[in-house]
mmCIF file of C-alpha atoms in Angstrom:
data_model
loop_
_atom_site.group_PDB
_atom_site.id
_atom_site.type_symbol
_atom_site.label_atom_id
_atom_site.label_comp_id
_atom_site.label_asym_id
_atom_site.label_seq_id
_atom_site.Cartn_x
_atom_site.Cartn_y
_atom_site.Cartn_z
ATOM 1 C CA MET A 221 -3.269 27.744 11.416
ATOM 2 C CA SER A 222 -5.527 27.242 8.406
ATOM 3 C CA PRO A 223 -7.359 23.902 8.169
ATOM 4 C CA ARG A 224 -6.164 20.862 6.240
ATOM 5 C CA LEU A 225 -7.950 17.938 4.633
ATOM 6 C CA ILE A 226 -7.327 15.071 2.246
ATOM 7 C CA LEU A 227 -8.417 15.625 -1.355
ATOM 8 C CA PRO A 228 -7.863 13.452 -4.418
ATOM 9 C CA ASP A 229 -5.529 14.944 -7.009
ATOM 10 C CA ASN A 230 -6.246 14.906 -10.736
ATOM 11 C CA VAL A 231 -5.532 11.163 -10.986
ATOM 12 C CA GLY A 232 -7.389 10.232 -7.811
ATOM 13 C CA LYS A 233 -4.433 9.978 -5.431
ATOM 14 C CA PRO A 234 -5.259 11.210 -1.895
ATOM 15 C CA VAL A 235 -3.133 14.267 -1.077
ATOM 16 C CA ALA A 236 -3.116 16.570 1.951
ATOM 17 C CA TYR A 237 -4.299 20.078 1.149
ATOM 18 C CA GLN A 238 -3.948 23.130 3.393
ATOM 19 C CA LEU A 239 -6.253 26.068 2.850
ATOM 20 C CA GLY A 240 -5.156 29.644 2.444
ATOM 21 C CA GLU A 241 -6.787 32.728 3.887
ATOM 22 C CA PRO A 242 -10.065 34.046 2.483
ATOM 23 C CA LEU A 243 -10.058 37.466 0.884
ATOM 24 C CA SER A 244 -12.071 40.261 2.427
ATOM 25 C CA PHE A 245 -14.249 42.238 0.030
ATOM 26 C CA THR A 246 -15.993 45.501 0.842
ATOM 27 C CA GLU A 247 -19.778 45.166 0.847
ATOM 28 C CA ASN A 248 -22.561 47.764 0.499
ATOM 29 C CA LEU A 249 -20.922 49.112 -2.653
ATOM 30 C CA GLY A 250 -24.190 49.763 -4.468
ATOM 31 C CA ALA A 251 -25.050 48.846 -8.027
ATOM 32 C CA PRO A 252 -22.272 49.252 -10.594
ATOM 33 C CA LYS A 253 -22.485 52.611 -12.341
ATOM 34 C CA SER A 254 -20.423 52.026 -15.474
ATOM 35 C CA ARG A 255 -22.025 48.700 -16.439
ATOM 36 C CA VAL A 256 -25.312 46.899 -15.954
ATOM 37 C CA ALA A 257 -24.627 43.673 -14.068
ATOM 38 C CA TYR A 258 -27.018 40.785 -13.529
ATOM 39 C CA ALA A 259 -26.224 37.562 -11.691
ATOM 40 C CA ALA A 260 -28.194 34.553 -12.892
ATOM 41 C CA ALA A 261 -29.275 33.057 -9.571
ATOM 42 C CA HIS A 262 -29.567 29.392 -8.592
ATOM 43 C CA VAL A 263 -32.397 27.802 -6.646
ATOM 44 C CA VAL A 264 -32.123 25.937 -3.349
ATOM 45 C CA SER A 265 -33.931 22.618 -3.325
ATOM 46 C CA ASP A 266 -35.862 21.257 -0.368
ATOM 47 C CA PRO A 267 -34.095 17.969 0.446
ATOM 48 C CA LEU A 268 -36.762 16.938 2.976
ATOM 49 C CA ALA A 269 -39.716 17.090 0.589
ATOM 50 C CA LEU A 270 -41.316 13.787 -0.373
ATOM 51 C CA VAL A 271 -40.480 14.227 -4.051
ATOM 52 C CA ASP A 272 -38.578 11.979 -6.431
ATOM 53 C CA PRO A 273 -35.929 14.433 -7.704
ATOM 54 C CA TRP A 274 -35.977 13.175 -11.289
ATOM 55 C CA LEU A 275 -39.753 13.510 -11.487
ATOM 56 C CA GLY A 276 -40.763 16.436 -9.282
ATOM 57 C CA THR A 277 -39.600 19.823 -8.085
ATOM 58 C CA ALA A 278 -39.292 20.927 -4.470
ATOM 59 C CA ILE A 279 -37.867 24.355 -3.617
ATOM 60 C CA ASP A 280 -36.728 25.758 -0.296
ATOM 61 C CA TRP A 281 -38.367 29.122 -0.873
ATOM 62 C CA GLU A 282 -36.890 30.896 2.137
ATOM 63 C CA ARG A 283 -33.269 30.114 1.301
ATOM 64 C CA THR A 284 -33.837 30.654 -2.415
ATOM 65 C CA ILE A 285 -35.188 34.168 -1.879
ATOM 66 C CA ASP A 286 -32.545 34.901 0.750
ATOM 67 C CA TYR A 287 -29.886 34.210 -1.867
ATOM 68 C CA ARG A 288 -31.469 36.776 -4.155
ATOM 69 C CA ARG A 289 -31.365 39.294 -1.302
ATOM 70 C CA HIS A 290 -27.663 38.475 -0.924
ATOM 71 C CA LEU A 291 -27.095 39.335 -4.603
ATOM 72 C CA TRP A 292 -29.166 42.514 -4.418
ATOM 73 C CA HIS A 293 -27.290 43.538 -1.274
ATOM 74 C CA LEU A 294 -24.060 43.333 -3.268
ATOM 75 C CA GLY A 295 -25.508 45.567 -5.984
ATOM 76 C CA PHE A 296 -26.372 43.004 -8.642
ATOM 77 C CA GLY A 297 -29.553 42.676 -10.588
ATOM 78 C CA VAL A 298 -31.016 39.172 -10.536
ATOM 79 C CA ALA A 299 -31.671 37.273 -13.741
ATOM 80 C CA GLU A 300 -34.474 35.035 -12.540
ATOM 81 C CA SER A 301 -35.504 31.543 -13.657
ATOM 82 C CA MET A 302 -32.705 31.108 -16.169
ATOM 83 C CA ASP A 303 -30.592 28.021 -16.834
ATOM 84 C CA THR A 304 -28.562 28.697 -13.667
ATOM 85 C CA ALA A 305 -31.795 28.001 -11.790
ATOM 86 C CA GLN A 306 -32.045 24.729 -13.767
ATOM 87 C CA ARG A 307 -34.835 26.090 -15.943
ATOM 88 C CA GLY A 308 -35.854 23.286 -18.266
ATOM 89 C CA MET A 309 -33.393 21.021 -16.443
ATOM 90 C CA GLY A 310 -35.421 20.237 -13.329
ATOM 91 C CA LEU A 311 -37.208 23.543 -12.724
ATOM 92 C CA ASP A 312 -40.585 23.321 -14.461
ATOM 93 C CA TRP A 313 -42.697 26.254 -15.642
ATOM 94 C CA PRO A 314 -45.297 26.309 -12.807
ATOM 95 C CA THR A 315 -42.475 26.392 -10.244
ATOM 96 C CA SER A 316 -40.591 28.959 -12.325
ATOM 97 C CA LEU A 317 -43.621 31.246 -12.363
ATOM 98 C CA GLU A 318 -44.001 30.904 -8.595
ATOM 99 C CA LEU A 319 -40.294 31.703 -8.221
ATOM 100 C CA ILE A 320 -40.725 34.780 -10.418
ATOM 101 C CA ARG A 321 -43.717 35.914 -8.356
ATOM 102 C CA ARG A 322 -41.850 35.508 -5.083
ATOM 103 C CA SER A 323 -38.744 37.261 -6.431
ATOM 104 C CA ILE A 324 -40.779 40.206 -7.728
ATOM 105 C CA ASP A 325 -42.431 40.530 -4.314
ATOM 106 C CA ALA A 326 -39.048 40.378 -2.562
ATOM 107 C CA ALA A 327 -37.537 42.956 -4.905
ATOM 108 C CA ARG A 328 -40.241 45.446 -3.950
ATOM 109 C CA ASP A 329 -38.951 45.320 -0.372
ATOM 110 C CA MET A 330 -35.361 46.168 -1.341
ATOM 111 C CA PRO A 331 -34.716 49.707 -2.604
ATOM 112 C CA GLY A 332 -32.899 49.664 -5.935
ATOM 113 C CA ALA A 333 -33.319 45.920 -6.490
ATOM 114 C CA THR A 334 -33.574 45.006 -10.179
ATOM 115 C CA LEU A 335 -34.942 41.819 -11.666
ATOM 116 C CA ALA A 336 -35.417 40.358 -15.127
ATOM 117 C CA CYS A 337 -37.293 37.107 -15.679
ATOM 118 C CA GLY A 338 -36.779 34.230 -18.054
ATOM 119 C CA CYS A 339 -39.576 33.642 -20.564
ATOM 120 C CA GLY A 340 -39.577 30.544 -22.752
ATOM 121 C CA THR A 341 -41.615 27.683 -24.147
ATOM 122 C CA ASP A 342 -40.625 24.973 -21.704
ATOM 123 C CA HIS A 343 -44.060 24.217 -20.258
ATOM 124 C CA LEU A 344 -44.489 21.730 -23.083
ATOM 125 C CA GLY A 345 -41.741 19.567 -24.522
ATOM 126 C CA PRO A 346 -40.792 20.002 -28.195
ATOM 127 C CA GLU A 347 -42.780 16.893 -29.073
ATOM 128 C CA ASN A 348 -45.975 18.713 -28.056
ATOM 129 C CA TYR A 349 -45.552 21.550 -30.540
ATOM 130 C CA LYS A 350 -46.974 20.977 -33.975
ATOM 131 C CA ASP A 351 -45.997 24.163 -35.772
ATOM 132 C CA ILE A 352 -44.407 27.602 -35.418
ATOM 133 C CA ASP A 353 -47.736 29.119 -34.372
ATOM 134 C CA GLY A 354 -47.722 26.772 -31.390
ATOM 135 C CA VAL A 355 -44.280 28.037 -30.388
ATOM 136 C CA ILE A 356 -45.519 31.624 -30.608
ATOM 137 C CA ARG A 357 -48.551 30.819 -28.459
ATOM 138 C CA ALA A 358 -46.332 29.136 -25.872
ATOM 139 C CA TYR A 359 -44.025 32.148 -25.667
ATOM 140 C CA GLU A 360 -47.042 34.470 -25.431
ATOM 141 C CA GLU A 361 -48.497 32.459 -22.551
ATOM 142 C CA GLN A 362 -45.340 32.897 -20.488
ATOM 143 C CA MET A 363 -44.875 36.523 -21.555
ATOM 144 C CA SER A 364 -48.365 37.478 -20.435
ATOM 145 C CA ALA A 365 -48.008 35.621 -17.125
ATOM 146 C CA ILE A 366 -44.733 37.382 -16.277
ATOM 147 C CA GLU A 367 -45.879 40.810 -17.454
ATOM 148 C CA ALA A 368 -49.082 40.441 -15.423
ATOM 149 C CA LEU A 369 -46.889 40.159 -12.329
ATOM 150 C CA GLY A 370 -44.991 43.305 -13.322
ATOM 151 C CA GLY A 371 -41.903 41.387 -14.430
ATOM 152 C CA ARG A 372 -39.390 42.414 -17.050
ATOM 153 C CA LEU A 373 -38.684 39.818 -19.745
ATOM 154 C CA ILE A 374 -35.624 37.893 -20.797
ATOM 155 C CA ILE A 375 -36.743 35.985 -23.889
ATOM 156 C CA MET A 376 -34.851 32.727 -23.698
ATOM 157 C CA ALA A 377 -33.924 30.496 -26.599
ATOM 158 C CA SER A 378 -36.548 27.821 -27.277
ATOM 159 C CA ARG A 379 -35.814 24.128 -27.733
ATOM 160 C CA ALA A 380 -39.180 23.770 -29.440
ATOM 161 C CA LEU A 381 -38.340 26.490 -31.957
ATOM 162 C CA ALA A 382 -34.950 24.909 -32.648
ATOM 163 C CA ALA A 383 -36.677 21.577 -33.274
ATOM 164 C CA LEU A 384 -39.424 22.934 -35.555
ATOM 165 C CA ALA A 385 -37.795 25.770 -37.489
ATOM 166 C CA THR A 386 -36.816 24.947 -41.054
ATOM 167 C CA SER A 387 -35.344 28.324 -42.012
ATOM 168 C CA PRO A 388 -34.097 31.626 -40.585
ATOM 169 C CA GLU A 389 -37.444 33.078 -41.603
ATOM 170 C CA ASP A 390 -39.157 30.933 -38.981
ATOM 171 C CA TYR A 391 -37.033 32.599 -36.314
ATOM 172 C CA GLY A 392 -37.822 36.016 -37.762
ATOM 173 C CA ARG A 393 -41.522 35.274 -37.669
ATOM 174 C CA VAL A 394 -41.436 34.226 -34.008
ATOM 175 C CA TYR A 395 -39.257 37.056 -32.721
ATOM 176 C CA ASP A 396 -41.023 39.704 -34.846
ATOM 177 C CA ARG A 397 -44.290 38.705 -33.183
ATOM 178 C CA LEU A 398 -42.887 38.599 -29.647
ATOM 179 C CA LEU A 399 -40.976 41.866 -29.829
ATOM 180 C CA SER A 400 -43.818 43.749 -31.460
ATOM 181 C CA GLN A 401 -46.075 43.090 -28.469
ATOM 182 C CA ALA A 402 -43.642 43.247 -25.531
ATOM 183 C CA GLN A 403 -44.780 45.885 -23.043
ATOM 184 C CA GLU A 404 -41.245 47.201 -22.438
ATOM 185 C CA PRO A 405 -37.757 46.526 -23.836
ATOM 186 C CA VAL A 406 -36.614 42.950 -23.347
ATOM 187 C CA ILE A 407 -33.315 41.122 -23.101
ATOM 188 C CA LEU A 408 -32.808 38.411 -25.697
ATOM 189 C CA HIS A 409 -30.809 35.308 -24.845
ATOM 190 C CA TRP A 410 -28.732 33.282 -27.281
ATOM 191 C CA LEU A 411 -27.555 30.159 -25.483
ATOM 192 C CA GLY A 412 -24.927 28.119 -27.305
ATOM 193 C CA ASP A 413 -25.174 24.384 -27.809
ATOM 194 C CA MET A 414 -22.377 23.803 -25.284
ATOM 195 C CA PHE A 415 -24.924 24.876 -22.662
ATOM 196 C CA ASP A 416 -27.835 23.050 -24.269
ATOM 197 C CA PRO A 417 -27.290 20.648 -27.201
ATOM 198 C CA ALA A 418 -30.990 20.963 -28.112
ATOM 199 C CA LEU A 419 -30.275 24.544 -29.263
ATOM 200 C CA THR A 420 -27.813 23.558 -31.989
ATOM 201 C CA GLY A 421 -28.351 25.605 -35.152
ATOM 202 C CA TYR A 422 -30.288 28.386 -33.423
ATOM 203 C CA TRP A 423 -31.325 31.295 -35.685
ATOM 204 C CA GLY A 424 -31.477 28.829 -38.579
ATOM 205 C CA HIS A 425 -27.763 28.296 -39.170
ATOM 206 C CA ALA A 426 -25.104 25.974 -37.796
ATOM 207 C CA ASP A 427 -22.515 28.571 -38.808
ATOM 208 C CA THR A 428 -22.236 31.171 -36.054
ATOM 209 C CA GLU A 429 -21.540 34.103 -38.367
ATOM 210 C CA GLN A 430 -24.640 33.396 -40.431
ATOM 211 C CA ALA A 431 -26.714 32.889 -37.287
ATOM 212 C CA MET A 432 -25.425 36.198 -35.970
ATOM 213 C CA GLU A 433 -26.607 38.013 -39.102
ATOM 214 C CA VAL A 434 -30.133 36.664 -38.644
ATOM 215 C CA CYS A 435 -30.185 37.707 -34.998
ATOM 216 C CA ILE A 436 -28.815 41.193 -35.699
ATOM 217 C CA ASP A 437 -31.371 41.745 -38.466
ATOM 218 C CA ILE A 438 -34.200 40.863 -36.067
ATOM 219 C CA ILE A 439 -32.818 43.208 -33.408
ATOM 220 C CA ALA A 440 -32.432 46.021 -35.951
ATOM 221 C CA ARG A 441 -36.111 45.719 -36.900
ATOM 222 C CA HIS A 442 -37.143 46.112 -33.260
ATOM 223 C CA ALA A 443 -34.305 48.080 -31.662
ATOM 224 C CA ALA A 444 -36.693 50.144 -29.537
ATOM 225 C CA LYS A 445 -38.018 46.935 -27.955
ATOM 226 C CA VAL A 446 -34.625 45.350 -27.266
ATOM 227 C CA ASP A 447 -32.694 46.491 -24.207
ATOM 228 C CA GLY A 448 -29.890 44.087 -25.096
ATOM 229 C CA ILE A 449 -28.882 40.564 -25.907
ATOM 230 C CA LYS A 450 -27.018 38.075 -23.776
ATOM 231 C CA ILE A 451 -24.910 35.637 -25.751
ATOM 232 C CA SER A 452 -23.403 32.554 -24.164
ATOM 233 C CA LEU A 453 -21.040 31.144 -26.784
ATOM 234 C CA LEU A 454 -17.794 31.059 -24.740
ATOM 235 C CA ASP A 455 -16.010 32.791 -27.610
ATOM 236 C CA ALA A 456 -14.777 36.316 -26.901
ATOM 237 C CA ASP A 457 -14.032 37.166 -30.531
ATOM 238 C CA LYS A 458 -17.556 36.280 -31.640
ATOM 239 C CA GLU A 459 -19.079 38.334 -28.844
ATOM 240 C CA ILE A 460 -16.938 41.368 -29.693
ATOM 241 C CA SER A 461 -17.806 41.028 -33.367
ATOM 242 C CA MET A 462 -21.526 41.010 -32.597
ATOM 243 C CA ARG A 463 -21.213 43.766 -30.002
ATOM 244 C CA ARG A 464 -19.731 46.114 -32.588
ATOM 245 C CA ARG A 465 -22.612 45.487 -34.985
ATOM 246 C CA LEU A 466 -25.539 46.004 -32.648
ATOM 247 C CA PRO A 467 -27.805 49.004 -33.262
ATOM 248 C CA ALA A 468 -27.074 52.078 -31.166
ATOM 249 C CA GLY A 469 -28.573 51.787 -27.704
ATOM 250 C CA VAL A 470 -28.808 47.981 -27.699
ATOM 251 C CA LYS A 471 -26.566 46.474 -25.026
ATOM 252 C CA MET A 472 -24.388 43.403 -25.269
ATOM 253 C CA TYR A 473 -24.697 41.357 -22.085
ATOM 254 C CA THR A 474 -21.833 38.935 -21.824
ATOM 255 C CA GLY A 475 -22.724 35.404 -20.890
ATOM 256 C CA ASP A 476 -19.122 34.289 -21.439
ATOM 257 C CA ASP A 477 -18.095 32.661 -18.173
ATOM 258 C CA PHE A 478 -14.569 32.095 -19.546
ATOM 259 C CA ASN A 479 -13.622 35.606 -20.685
ATOM 260 C CA TYR A 480 -15.824 37.988 -18.694
ATOM 261 C CA PRO A 481 -13.123 40.282 -17.209
ATOM 262 C CA ASP A 482 -11.798 41.451 -20.575
ATOM 263 C CA LEU A 483 -15.230 41.595 -22.197
ATOM 264 C CA ILE A 484 -16.671 43.749 -19.413
ATOM 265 C CA ALA A 485 -13.577 45.978 -19.331
ATOM 266 C CA GLY A 486 -13.951 46.413 -23.100
ATOM 267 C CA ASP A 487 -11.765 48.196 -25.611
ATOM 268 C CA GLU A 488 -11.650 51.478 -27.480
ATOM 269 C CA GLN A 489 -14.755 50.475 -29.470
ATOM 270 C CA GLY A 490 -17.002 49.443 -26.604
ATOM 271 C CA TYR A 491 -17.652 46.976 -23.810
ATOM 272 C CA SER A 492 -20.086 44.339 -22.634
ATOM 273 C CA HIS A 493 -22.464 44.516 -19.712
ATOM 274 C CA ALA A 494 -22.925 41.361 -17.645
ATOM 275 C CA LEU A 495 -25.538 38.653 -17.244
ATOM 276 C CA LEU A 496 -23.515 35.793 -15.846
ATOM 277 C CA GLY A 497 -24.040 32.538 -14.042
ATOM 278 C CA ILE A 498 -20.561 32.764 -12.529
ATOM 279 C CA PHE A 499 -21.542 35.998 -10.761
ATOM 280 C CA ASP A 500 -23.729 33.845 -8.489
ATOM 281 C CA PRO A 501 -20.853 32.010 -6.707
ATOM 282 C CA ILE A 502 -18.228 34.775 -7.015
ATOM 283 C CA ALA A 503 -20.586 37.641 -6.159
ATOM 284 C CA PRO A 504 -18.475 39.324 -3.421
ATOM 285 C CA ALA A 505 -15.374 39.397 -5.622
ATOM 286 C CA ALA A 506 -17.363 40.472 -8.677
ATOM 287 C CA ALA A 507 -18.985 43.340 -6.760
ATOM 288 C CA ALA A 508 -15.582 44.594 -5.606
ATOM 289 C CA ALA A 509 -14.153 44.303 -9.107
ATOM 290 C CA MET A 510 -17.071 46.233 -10.611
ATOM 291 C CA ALA A 511 -16.606 48.966 -8.002
ATOM 292 C CA ALA A 512 -12.944 49.235 -9.003
ATOM 293 C CA LEU A 513 -13.994 49.537 -12.646
ATOM 294 C CA ASP A 514 -16.402 52.330 -11.714
ATOM 295 C CA ALA A 515 -13.478 54.111 -10.047
ATOM 296 C CA GLY A 516 -11.325 53.712 -13.162
ATOM 297 C CA ASP A 517 -8.919 51.412 -11.311
ATOM 298 C CA LEU A 518 -8.322 48.743 -13.935
ATOM 299 C CA ASP A 519 -5.348 47.278 -12.085
ATOM 300 C CA THR A 520 -7.471 46.448 -9.053
ATOM 301 C CA TYR A 521 -10.323 45.285 -11.301
ATOM 302 C CA HIS A 522 -8.121 42.746 -13.051
ATOM 303 C CA ARG A 523 -6.306 41.775 -9.846
ATOM 304 C CA ILE A 524 -9.608 40.843 -8.184
ATOM 305 C CA PHE A 525 -11.025 39.003 -11.174
ATOM 306 C CA ALA A 526 -7.839 37.165 -12.236
ATOM 307 C CA PRO A 527 -8.013 34.288 -9.704
ATOM 308 C CA THR A 528 -11.730 33.810 -10.335
ATOM 309 C CA VAL A 529 -11.195 32.923 -14.001
ATOM 310 C CA PRO A 530 -9.577 29.481 -13.442
ATOM 311 C CA LEU A 531 -12.417 28.721 -11.054
ATOM 312 C CA ALA A 532 -15.041 29.829 -13.585
ATOM 313 C CA ARG A 533 -13.459 27.818 -16.390
ATOM 314 C CA HIS A 534 -13.511 24.757 -14.168
ATOM 315 C CA VAL A 535 -17.130 25.288 -13.081
ATOM 316 C CA PHE A 536 -18.139 25.646 -16.749
ATOM 317 C CA ALA A 537 -15.893 22.894 -18.110
ATOM 318 C CA ALA A 538 -17.416 20.452 -20.591
ATOM 319 C CA PRO A 539 -20.058 19.134 -20.388
ATOM 320 C CA THR A 540 -20.876 22.807 -19.765
ATOM 321 C CA ARG A 541 -24.558 22.153 -19.105
ATOM 322 C CA PHE A 542 -23.565 20.624 -15.741
ATOM 323 C CA TYR A 543 -22.112 23.898 -14.449
ATOM 324 C CA LYS A 544 -25.053 24.366 -12.061
ATOM 325 C CA THR A 545 -23.575 21.659 -9.847
ATOM 326 C CA GLY A 546 -20.493 23.772 -9.159
ATOM 327 C CA VAL A 547 -22.591 26.875 -8.483
ATOM 328 C CA VAL A 548 -24.697 25.089 -5.867
ATOM 329 C CA PHE A 549 -21.672 23.318 -4.390
ATOM 330 C CA LEU A 550 -19.975 26.656 -3.715
ATOM 331 C CA ALA A 551 -23.164 28.018 -2.129
ATOM 332 C CA TYR A 552 -23.132 24.983 0.170
ATOM 333 C CA LEU A 553 -19.445 25.375 1.049
ATOM 334 C CA ASN A 554 -19.991 29.057 1.847
ATOM 335 C CA GLY A 555 -22.937 28.473 4.159
ATOM 336 C CA HIS A 556 -25.713 29.902 1.977
ATOM 337 C CA GLN A 557 -27.545 26.579 2.245
ATOM 338 C CA ASN A 558 -27.175 23.633 4.584
ATOM 339 C CA HIS A 559 -27.044 20.801 2.056
ATOM 340 C CA PHE A 560 -25.661 19.809 -1.323
ATOM 341 C CA THR A 561 -28.859 18.493 -2.879
ATOM 342 C CA MET A 562 -30.137 19.849 -6.177
ATOM 343 C CA VAL A 563 -33.345 20.007 -8.168
ATOM 344 C CA GLY A 564 -33.364 17.065 -10.542
ATOM 345 C CA GLY A 565 -30.696 15.260 -8.536
ATOM 346 C CA GLN A 566 -28.019 17.144 -10.440
ATOM 347 C CA GLU A 567 -25.545 17.043 -7.568
ATOM 348 C CA SER A 568 -24.505 13.751 -9.188
ATOM 349 C CA THR A 569 -23.437 15.277 -12.516
ATOM 350 C CA ARG A 570 -19.850 16.108 -11.515
ATOM 351 C CA SER A 571 -17.131 13.707 -10.433
ATOM 352 C CA THR A 572 -15.355 13.596 -7.101
ATOM 353 C CA LEU A 573 -12.174 14.809 -8.815
ATOM 354 C CA HIS A 574 -14.058 17.754 -10.324
ATOM 355 C CA LEU A 575 -15.406 18.804 -6.916
ATOM 356 C CA ALA A 576 -11.975 18.462 -5.314
ATOM 357 C CA GLU A 577 -10.411 20.758 -7.900
ATOM 358 C CA LEU A 578 -13.305 23.182 -7.535
ATOM 359 C CA PHE A 579 -12.610 23.370 -3.800
ATOM 360 C CA ARG A 580 -8.918 24.063 -4.383
ATOM 361 C CA LEU A 581 -9.605 26.764 -6.984
ATOM 362 C CA ALA A 582 -12.225 28.472 -4.803
ATOM 363 C CA ASP A 583 -9.745 28.511 -1.932
ATOM 364 C CA GLN A 584 -6.963 29.883 -4.138
ATOM 365 C CA ALA A 585 -9.325 32.637 -5.289
ATOM 366 C CA GLY A 586 -9.981 33.543 -1.630
ATOM 367 C CA LEU A 587 -13.676 32.773 -2.034
ATOM 368 C CA LEU A 588 -14.203 30.319 0.832
ATOM 369 C CA ARG A 589 -15.404 32.866 3.330
ATOM 370 C CA ASP A 590 -15.255 30.532 6.355
ATOM 371 C CA PRO A 591 -12.423 28.012 5.783
ATOM 372 C CA GLU A 592 -13.342 25.947 8.842
ATOM 373 C CA LEU A 593 -16.956 25.537 7.716
ATOM 374 C CA ALA A 594 -15.936 24.873 4.105
ATOM 375 C CA THR A 595 -13.433 22.223 5.225
ATOM 376 C CA GLN A 596 -15.972 20.537 7.454
ATOM 377 C CA ARG A 597 -18.529 20.383 4.660
ATOM 378 C CA MET A 598 -15.987 19.269 2.070
ATOM 379 C CA THR A 599 -14.851 16.493 4.401
ATOM 380 C CA HIS A 600 -18.438 15.240 4.644
ATOM 381 C CA VAL A 601 -18.884 15.265 0.863
ATOM 382 C CA MET A 602 -15.586 13.482 0.303
ATOM 383 C CA ALA A 603 -16.555 10.840 2.860
ATOM 384 C CA THR A 604 -19.719 10.029 0.922
ATOM 385 C CA ARG A 605 -17.529 9.562 -2.154
ATOM 386 C CA GLY A 606 -15.006 7.251 -0.567
ATOM 387 C CA VAL A 607 -12.246 9.722 0.359
ATOM 388 C CA ALA A 608 -11.120 8.989 3.917
ATOM 389 C CA GLN A 609 -9.457 11.612 6.094
#
């Protein structure tokens, strides 16, 4: 008989909950053939390091790299040192660069492993930048460090640029410079303000359509240097609109953790590739769904993905920037790490009711691979939050 435990419902009333059976997904499927698929990977903190979480960074390197091997084993590329890894939200630049170095080294030991690395301006806060030239120099410092390690670039949106830019032309000046000197085609990243309020008005416009025009114009000027762009706006219509206007050969990488199944499946005019934070916790299901898409079996594709969508929408519920807590919590429940402690102390950013619903949705999606272990760990977490069994 499947395990039971007491969980609070959506008003905090303790209710008995009985788990279902986990789903079994075929592994060793290889990389998807019809789409490029990256999972933005989280980091595992070291809870035994003598570090104040709000002030310092301590990483469990072995478990962090093991999780990347798990994703590569399932056929995914790894998007390294992105916001899923708490970049700029606990993960500082020196630690990010060390993470990139270790991930590049690990990828060399796994045939077919792909990796792309986040490049930004986060080694100095926006208050330390005096002008646009300073933003360019900051980007260039990280670009050169990553390229020197042999890493491929994902040029992330910059809080400093958003704070200093006074016009769309400032964005053009920065990205023209960066793209002109990139050693190989890069992935651009447009992160919406629901993920990071400091990026409001990116590309020089609060209006998304106007911002999109600026971004597309920049890409068109440097199409040979742009592999693709990931947009994380949680708006399928806007993504499709931009996807249809990209220059030939430039990929759209969906970062829409609400609408990814339909965006990846596409329509008669095209489809999106994937660079998703939700692919970290749902990796086994996502790998099986992508294999079904490769085989042209859309029914199975949608059947596998369908129960993951309510889970994803809950993980990324507002305030969306706290989604990392759900990603790490699921890794803990599934035995990929032995604690629920996060860089920056961000395990505290979601409520007890949020975590209880996350547990139920993960179970209903068949994603708790060992129900007994998941129940035991959930019971411990609930106990620390005042939920008696």
